[in-house]
CSV table of C-alpha atoms in Angstrom, one decimal:
chain,number,residue,atom,x,y,z
A,1,MET,CA,120.7,123.7,93.8
A,2,THR,CA,118.2,122.9,96.5
A,3,ASN,CA,118.6,124.3,100.0
A,4,ASP,CA,116.3,122.6,102.5
A,5,VAL,CA,116.9,124.3,105.8
A,6,GLN,CA,114.9,123.4,108.8
A,7,THR,CA,114.7,126.2,111.4
A,8,ASP,CA,112.4,127.6,114.0
A,9,ALA,CA,110.1,130.6,113.3
A,10,GLY,CA,111.6,132.5,116.1
A,11,ASP,CA,115.0,132.6,114.4
A,12,HIS,CA,113.8,135.1,111.9
A,13,VAL,CA,114.3,138.8,112.5
A,14,ASP,CA,112.2,141.2,110.4
A,15,SER,CA,114.5,144.0,109.3
A,16,ILE,CA,111.9,146.1,107.6
A,17,GLU,CA,111.2,149.4,109.4
A,18,ALA,CA,107.7,150.8,109.3
A,19,GLU,CA,109.0,154.3,108.8
A,20,GLU,CA,110.8,153.6,105.6
A,21,GLN,CA,109.7,155.7,102.7
A,22,PRO,CA,109.5,155.1,98.9
A,23,ILE,CA,112.7,155.6,96.9
A,24,ASP,CA,114.5,158.9,96.5
A,25,TYR,CA,113.4,160.0,93.1
A,26,SER,CA,116.2,162.6,92.6
A,27,LYS,CA,118.9,160.0,93.3
A,28,ALA,CA,117.2,157.4,91.1
A,29,GLN,CA,117.0,160.0,88.3
A,30,GLU,CA,120.6,161.0,88.7
A,31,GLY,CA,121.7,157.3,88.8
A,32,ALA,CA,119.8,156.4,85.7
A,33,ARG,CA,121.1,159.5,83.8
A,34,LEU,CA,124.7,158.7,84.8
A,35,LEU,CA,124.3,155.1,83.6
A,36,LEU,CA,123.0,156.2,80.3
A,37,GLU,CA,126.0,158.6,79.9
A,38,ALA,CA,128.3,155.8,81.0
A,39,VAL,CA,127.3,153.6,78.1
A,40,GLY,CA,127.6,156.5,75.6
A,41,GLU,CA,124.0,157.6,75.3
A,42,ASN,CA,122.7,161.1,75.4
A,43,PRO,CA,120.2,161.3,78.3
A,44,ASP,CA,118.5,164.4,76.8
A,45,GLU,CA,118.0,162.9,73.4
A,46,GLY,CA,114.6,161.6,72.2
A,47,SER,CA,112.7,159.2,74.5
A,48,LEU,CA,115.8,158.7,76.7
A,49,GLN,CA,114.9,161.8,78.7
A,50,ASP,CA,111.7,160.2,79.9
A,51,THR,CA,113.7,157.0,80.7
A,52,TRP,CA,115.8,158.6,83.4
A,53,GLU,CA,113.3,161.3,84.5
A,54,ARG,CA,110.3,159.0,85.0
A,55,ARG,CA,110.4,155.4,83.8
A,56,VAL,CA,113.4,154.0,85.7
A,57,PRO,CA,112.5,155.7,89.0
A,58,GLU,CA,108.8,154.5,88.8
A,59,THR,CA,110.0,151.0,87.9
A,60,PHE,CA,112.4,150.7,90.8
A,61,GLU,CA,109.7,152.1,93.2
A,62,THR,CA,107.5,149.2,92.2
A,63,LEU,CA,110.2,146.6,92.2
A,64,THR,CA,111.4,147.5,95.7
A,65,GLU,CA,108.0,147.5,97.4
A,66,GLY,CA,109.1,144.5,99.5
A,67,THR,CA,111.4,146.8,101.5
A,68,ARG,CA,108.5,148.9,102.7
A,69,ALA,CA,106.2,147.6,105.5
A,70,GLU,CA,103.3,149.7,104.3
A,71,ALA,CA,103.2,147.8,101.0
A,72,LYS,CA,102.8,144.4,102.8
A,73,PRO,CA,99.5,142.8,102.1
A,74,THR,CA,97.2,142.3,105.1
A,75,LEU,CA,97.0,138.6,105.8
A,76,ARG,CA,93.4,138.3,107.2
A,77,THR,CA,93.0,135.0,108.9
A,78,PHE,CA,90.1,132.7,109.7
A,79,ASP,CA,89.6,130.0,112.3
A,80,ALA,CA,91.1,126.7,111.1
A,81,THR,CA,88.7,123.7,110.9
A,82,SER,CA,91.6,121.2,110.6
A,83,ASP,CA,95.4,121.0,110.8
A,84,ASP,CA,95.7,119.5,107.3
A,85,LEU,CA,98.5,120.9,105.2
A,86,VAL,CA,97.5,123.8,103.0
A,87,ILE,CA,99.3,123.8,99.7
A,88,LYS,CA,99.4,126.6,97.1
A,89,THR,CA,101.4,125.8,93.9
A,90,GLY,CA,102.4,127.6,90.8
A,91,ILE,CA,102.7,131.1,92.2
A,92,PRO,CA,104.5,133.4,89.7
A,93,MET,CA,107.6,135.0,91.2
A,94,TYR,CA,109.7,137.9,89.9
A,95,SER,CA,112.6,139.5,91.8
A,96,LEU,CA,115.9,141.4,91.2
A,97,CYS,CA,119.3,139.9,91.7
A,98,GLU,CA,121.2,142.1,94.2
A,99,HIS,CA,124.5,141.4,92.4
A,100,HIS,CA,123.6,142.5,88.9
A,101,LEU,CA,120.3,144.4,89.2
A,102,LEU,CA,118.9,142.0,86.6
A,103,PRO,CA,115.6,140.0,87.1
A,104,TYR,CA,115.2,136.4,88.1
A,105,HIS,CA,111.8,134.8,87.6
A,106,GLY,CA,110.1,131.5,88.1
A,107,THR,CA,107.5,129.7,90.3
A,108,ALA,CA,107.0,129.5,94.0
A,109,HIS,CA,105.2,126.7,95.8
A,110,VAL,CA,104.1,127.3,99.4
A,111,ALA,CA,102.6,125.0,102.0
A,112,TYR,CA,101.8,125.4,105.7
A,113,ARG,CA,100.2,123.4,108.5
A,114,PRO,CA,97.9,125.7,110.4
A,115,ASP,CA,97.8,125.9,114.1
A,116,GLU,CA,94.5,127.7,114.9
A,117,GLU,CA,94.1,130.0,111.8
A,118,VAL,CA,94.2,129.9,108.1
A,119,VAL,CA,94.6,132.7,105.6
A,120,GLY,CA,92.7,133.4,102.4
A,121,LEU,CA,94.3,131.6,99.5
A,122,SER,CA,94.6,134.7,97.4
A,123,LYS,CA,96.8,136.3,100.0
A,124,LEU,CA,99.6,133.8,99.6
A,125,PRO,CA,100.5,134.9,96.0
A,126,ARG,CA,100.3,138.6,97.2
A,127,TYR,CA,102.7,137.8,100.0
A,128,VAL,CA,105.1,136.1,97.7
A,129,ARG,CA,105.0,139.0,95.3
A,130,TRP,CA,105.6,141.5,98.2
A,131,GLN,CA,108.6,139.6,99.5
A,132,SER,CA,110.0,139.2,96.0
A,133,ARG,CA,110.0,143.0,95.2
A,134,ARG,CA,113.4,143.8,96.6
A,135,LEU,CA,117.1,143.3,95.7
A,136,THR,CA,117.9,139.8,97.0
A,137,MET,CA,119.3,136.4,96.3
A,138,GLN,CA,117.0,133.4,95.6
A,139,GLU,CA,118.2,131.5,98.7
A,140,GLU,CA,117.5,134.5,100.9
A,141,LEU,CA,114.1,135.1,99.3
A,142,THR,CA,113.0,131.5,99.9
A,143,THR,CA,114.0,131.7,103.5
A,144,ASP,CA,112.3,135.1,104.0
A,145,ILE,CA,109.0,133.9,102.6
A,146,ALA,CA,109.0,130.8,104.8
A,147,HIS,CA,109.9,132.6,108.0
A,148,GLY,CA,107.6,135.5,107.2
A,149,LEU,CA,104.6,133.2,106.7
A,150,ALA,CA,105.4,131.2,109.8
A,151,ASP,CA,105.5,134.5,111.8
A,152,GLU,CA,102.4,136.0,110.3
A,153,LEU,CA,100.2,132.8,110.5
A,154,GLY,CA,101.6,131.3,113.6
A,155,ALA,CA,101.8,128.1,111.6
A,156,ASP,CA,103.2,124.9,113.0
A,157,ALA,CA,105.2,124.2,109.9
A,158,VAL,CA,105.9,126.0,106.6
A,159,ILE,CA,107.7,124.8,103.4
A,160,VAL,CA,108.6,127.0,100.5
A,161,GLU,CA,110.2,126.0,97.2
A,162,ILE,CA,111.2,128.4,94.4
A,163,THR,CA,112.5,127.4,90.9
A,164,ALA,CA,113.8,130.3,88.9
A,165,THR,CA,115.8,131.4,85.9
A,166,HIS,CA,118.3,134.2,86.4
A,167,LEU,CA,118.9,136.6,83.6
A,168,CYS,CA,122.3,137.4,85.0
A,169,GLU,CA,123.2,133.9,83.8
A,170,ALA,CA,121.0,133.8,80.7
A,171,MET,CA,122.0,137.3,79.3
A,172,ARG,CA,125.7,137.4,80.5
A,173,GLY,CA,128.3,135.1,82.0
A,174,VAL,CA,127.5,131.5,80.9
A,175,GLU,CA,124.6,132.8,78.8
A,176,THR,CA,122.5,129.8,79.5
A,177,ALA,CA,118.9,129.8,80.8
A,178,THR,CA,119.2,127.2,83.5
A,179,GLU,CA,116.9,126.7,86.5
A,180,THR,CA,117.8,127.0,90.2
A,181,THR,CA,115.7,125.4,92.9
A,182,THR,CA,115.8,126.4,96.6
A,183,ARG,CA,113.7,125.1,99.4
A,184,THR,CA,113.3,126.2,103.0
A,185,THR,CA,111.4,124.4,105.8
A,186,VAL,CA,110.3,126.1,109.1
A,187,GLY,CA,109.3,123.7,111.8
A,188,GLU,CA,108.9,120.0,111.2
A,189,LEU,CA,106.8,118.3,108.5
A,190,THR,CA,105.8,114.7,108.7
A,191,ASP,CA,107.1,112.3,106.0
A,192,SER,CA,103.6,112.1,104.5
A,193,GLU,CA,103.2,115.9,104.4
A,194,ARG,CA,106.6,116.3,102.7
A,195,GLU,CA,105.7,113.6,100.2
A,196,ARG,CA,102.4,115.3,99.5
A,197,PHE,CA,104.1,118.7,99.0
A,198,ILE,CA,106.6,117.2,96.6
A,199,GLU,CA,103.9,115.3,94.7
A,200,GLN,CA,101.8,118.5,94.3
A,201,THR,CA,104.7,120.6,93.1
A,202,ARG,CA,105.8,117.9,90.6
A,203,THR,CA,102.2,117.6,89.4
A,204,HIS,CA,102.2,121.3,88.7
A,205,ASP,CA,105.4,121.1,86.7
């Protein structure tokens, strides 16, 4: 499915609070231990003790960095020398399905038309990674990246496309590794800009 939603940058409300802290380790440990017990495992046996005491809490601390403002990469900008569309394709993307706590992964393509400033190209993959590290749906993630970049860069227009495989489909349910594509546009792209973006993303594929 492809969702191409055109909205204004001002419609986005950033829900991340600066004072939010890393995860509660004791609750993460308790939850992981209970889950092991629920499936008939002994949490205190062999390497499973390290699983609930350390590995799972550390993993979820990393995979939820996108909920913490202090983990957001600094998007240092430079004066723009033109208003040509900036396109970054083939960005690896990994996130967690909020319905099943299973990963979905794929590729993000990002483009923006700068107003007065551009950002270092290496920052775009870092921003996508930060946004992706949370419990979310692909449709929501696509929109959050597009609106977030529009807000951060003051860009005239932003377009984001994500194509991903969901393990909640591949490992359970229909047990088929299909791909889902979502797309969000903030502001207005010209027909030529949209065609150029599509051409670049299809060239990457």
